XYZ file of C-alpha atoms in Angstrom:
161
model
C 93.788 97.718 93.275
C 93.129 96.768 96.846
C 92.438 93.375 95.828
C 95.805 93.088 94.342
C 97.677 94.221 97.502
C 95.720 91.868 99.573
C 96.517 88.895 97.529
C 100.331 89.406 97.341
C 100.188 90.044 101.307
C 98.112 86.876 101.696
C 100.489 84.880 99.640
C 103.368 85.879 101.918
C 101.096 84.895 104.588
C 100.674 88.325 106.248
C 97.745 88.997 108.537
C 95.678 91.463 106.431
C 92.866 93.405 108.067
C 90.644 96.140 106.395
C 89.082 98.840 108.224
C 86.318 100.145 106.205
C 85.646 103.981 106.229
C 82.479 104.762 108.018
C 80.691 105.951 105.057
C 81.531 102.823 103.134
C 79.442 99.569 103.087
C 81.150 96.972 104.852
C 78.868 94.249 103.464
C 80.236 95.090 100.157
C 83.803 94.404 100.829
C 82.849 91.164 102.961
C 80.933 89.984 99.722
C 83.782 90.710 97.422
C 86.092 88.979 99.706
C 83.764 86.091 99.962
C 83.289 85.858 96.295
C 87.228 86.018 95.803
C 87.642 83.302 98.369
C 90.113 85.851 100.342
C 89.944 85.105 103.965
C 90.271 88.698 105.361
C 89.072 90.356 108.584
C 86.889 93.219 108.438
C 87.567 95.404 111.337
C 84.683 96.094 113.683
C 83.276 99.489 112.399
C 82.385 100.481 115.978
C 85.958 100.573 116.966
C 87.339 103.945 116.349
C 90.259 104.069 114.121
C 92.660 105.468 116.503
C 92.139 102.469 118.806
C 92.246 99.968 116.081
C 95.262 101.153 114.411
C 97.265 101.055 117.689
C 97.366 97.373 117.185
C 98.738 97.301 113.532
C 102.221 97.310 112.232
C 101.370 99.173 109.316
C 98.464 101.118 107.693
C 98.343 100.989 103.937
C 95.889 103.437 102.128
C 95.435 106.603 100.487
C 96.712 109.940 102.361
C 94.600 110.516 105.162
C 94.311 112.368 108.425
C 94.250 109.057 110.069
C 98.095 108.948 109.368
C 98.363 111.463 112.204
C 96.754 108.763 114.283
C 99.114 106.170 113.021
C 102.149 108.117 114.023
C 100.812 108.715 117.401
C 100.259 105.099 117.709
C 103.673 104.129 116.741
C 102.197 102.530 113.611
C 103.993 103.161 110.446
C 101.418 104.746 107.596
C 102.268 104.008 103.955
C 100.659 105.911 101.280
C 99.323 104.223 97.961
C 99.099 107.280 96.020
C 101.621 106.320 93.264
C 100.585 102.578 93.223
C 97.547 103.073 91.405
C 98.431 105.548 88.341
C 94.818 106.534 87.692
C 94.480 107.848 91.231
C 96.681 110.854 90.629
C 94.072 112.267 88.116
C 91.732 112.573 91.161
C 93.929 114.110 93.615
C 93.008 117.850 94.367
C 95.281 120.470 95.531
C 93.496 120.718 98.933
C 93.268 117.009 99.597
C 95.781 115.260 102.199
C 98.205 114.080 99.650
C 99.552 117.631 99.704
C 99.783 117.947 103.414
C 103.110 118.739 105.120
C 103.075 115.236 106.878
C 102.978 113.528 103.505
C 106.822 114.470 102.914
C 107.509 112.060 105.674
C 105.364 109.122 104.938
C 106.686 106.452 102.589
C 104.892 106.458 98.970
C 106.010 103.302 97.264
C 105.752 103.250 93.405
C 105.324 99.663 93.004
C 103.871 96.725 94.929
C 107.452 95.196 94.975
C 108.695 98.355 96.661
C 105.889 98.218 98.954
C 106.676 94.526 100.157
C 110.543 95.060 100.437
C 109.713 97.992 102.603
C 107.612 95.681 105.179
C 109.852 92.649 104.475
C 112.884 94.698 105.857
C 110.677 95.818 108.613
C 111.297 99.577 107.948
C 109.411 101.966 110.288
C 108.535 105.721 110.321
C 110.253 106.974 113.501
C 109.034 110.274 114.345
C 111.958 112.701 114.307
C 111.909 116.279 115.632
C 110.500 117.845 112.302
C 107.643 115.192 112.232
C 106.702 116.026 115.798
C 106.876 119.706 115.053
C 104.398 119.043 112.177
C 102.076 117.020 114.541
C 102.187 119.662 117.071
C 101.391 122.487 114.655
C 98.605 120.721 112.916
C 97.061 118.510 115.740
C 98.385 120.017 119.240
C 100.352 116.881 119.800
C 101.110 115.499 122.454
C 98.508 117.393 124.156
C 95.614 116.091 121.919
C 96.687 112.573 122.372
C 94.987 112.150 125.623
C 91.629 113.662 124.455
C 91.173 110.897 121.871
C 92.096 108.152 124.339
C 89.588 109.859 126.776
C 86.992 109.614 124.190
C 87.498 106.113 123.300
C 87.314 105.106 126.982
C 83.860 107.171 127.276
C 82.553 105.671 124.137
C 83.330 102.063 125.022
C 81.467 102.738 128.415
C 78.442 103.861 126.540
C 78.682 100.781 124.178
C 78.870 98.325 127.360
C 75.673 99.961 128.669
C 73.725 99.468 125.475
């Protein structure tokens, strides 16, 4: 579970942050962490993922289109698809787990494999094949400035209110 992963990384004295999906209840997670006595920072939900993830070394989670943001930001995405055996039953063919980018993203099969990857400071370095996928699927690098400009404008709006 997510809590298992957090406990492992906290025991190894890593900084652990949680970015809650916009449709999730962030107070639910804050309560769980408080009840389990886990000191976890839940990221400000007003900060867009693309901006927040640019300050992270790794993003660990289920397959997501946010992994494109990670690669653009030079943040290494790690997919939890095979860490939790029950998840595979729920993966549909049209889901991001079957997207072409997932061929290049690390999918550990155990928590030990995941921690070894991070302890060895392994990174996903975008090669020509990955960059071609990014260009084909997201118009990268042309699209990267659009998100940055949106974040800048959005932050201006927030400061005014």
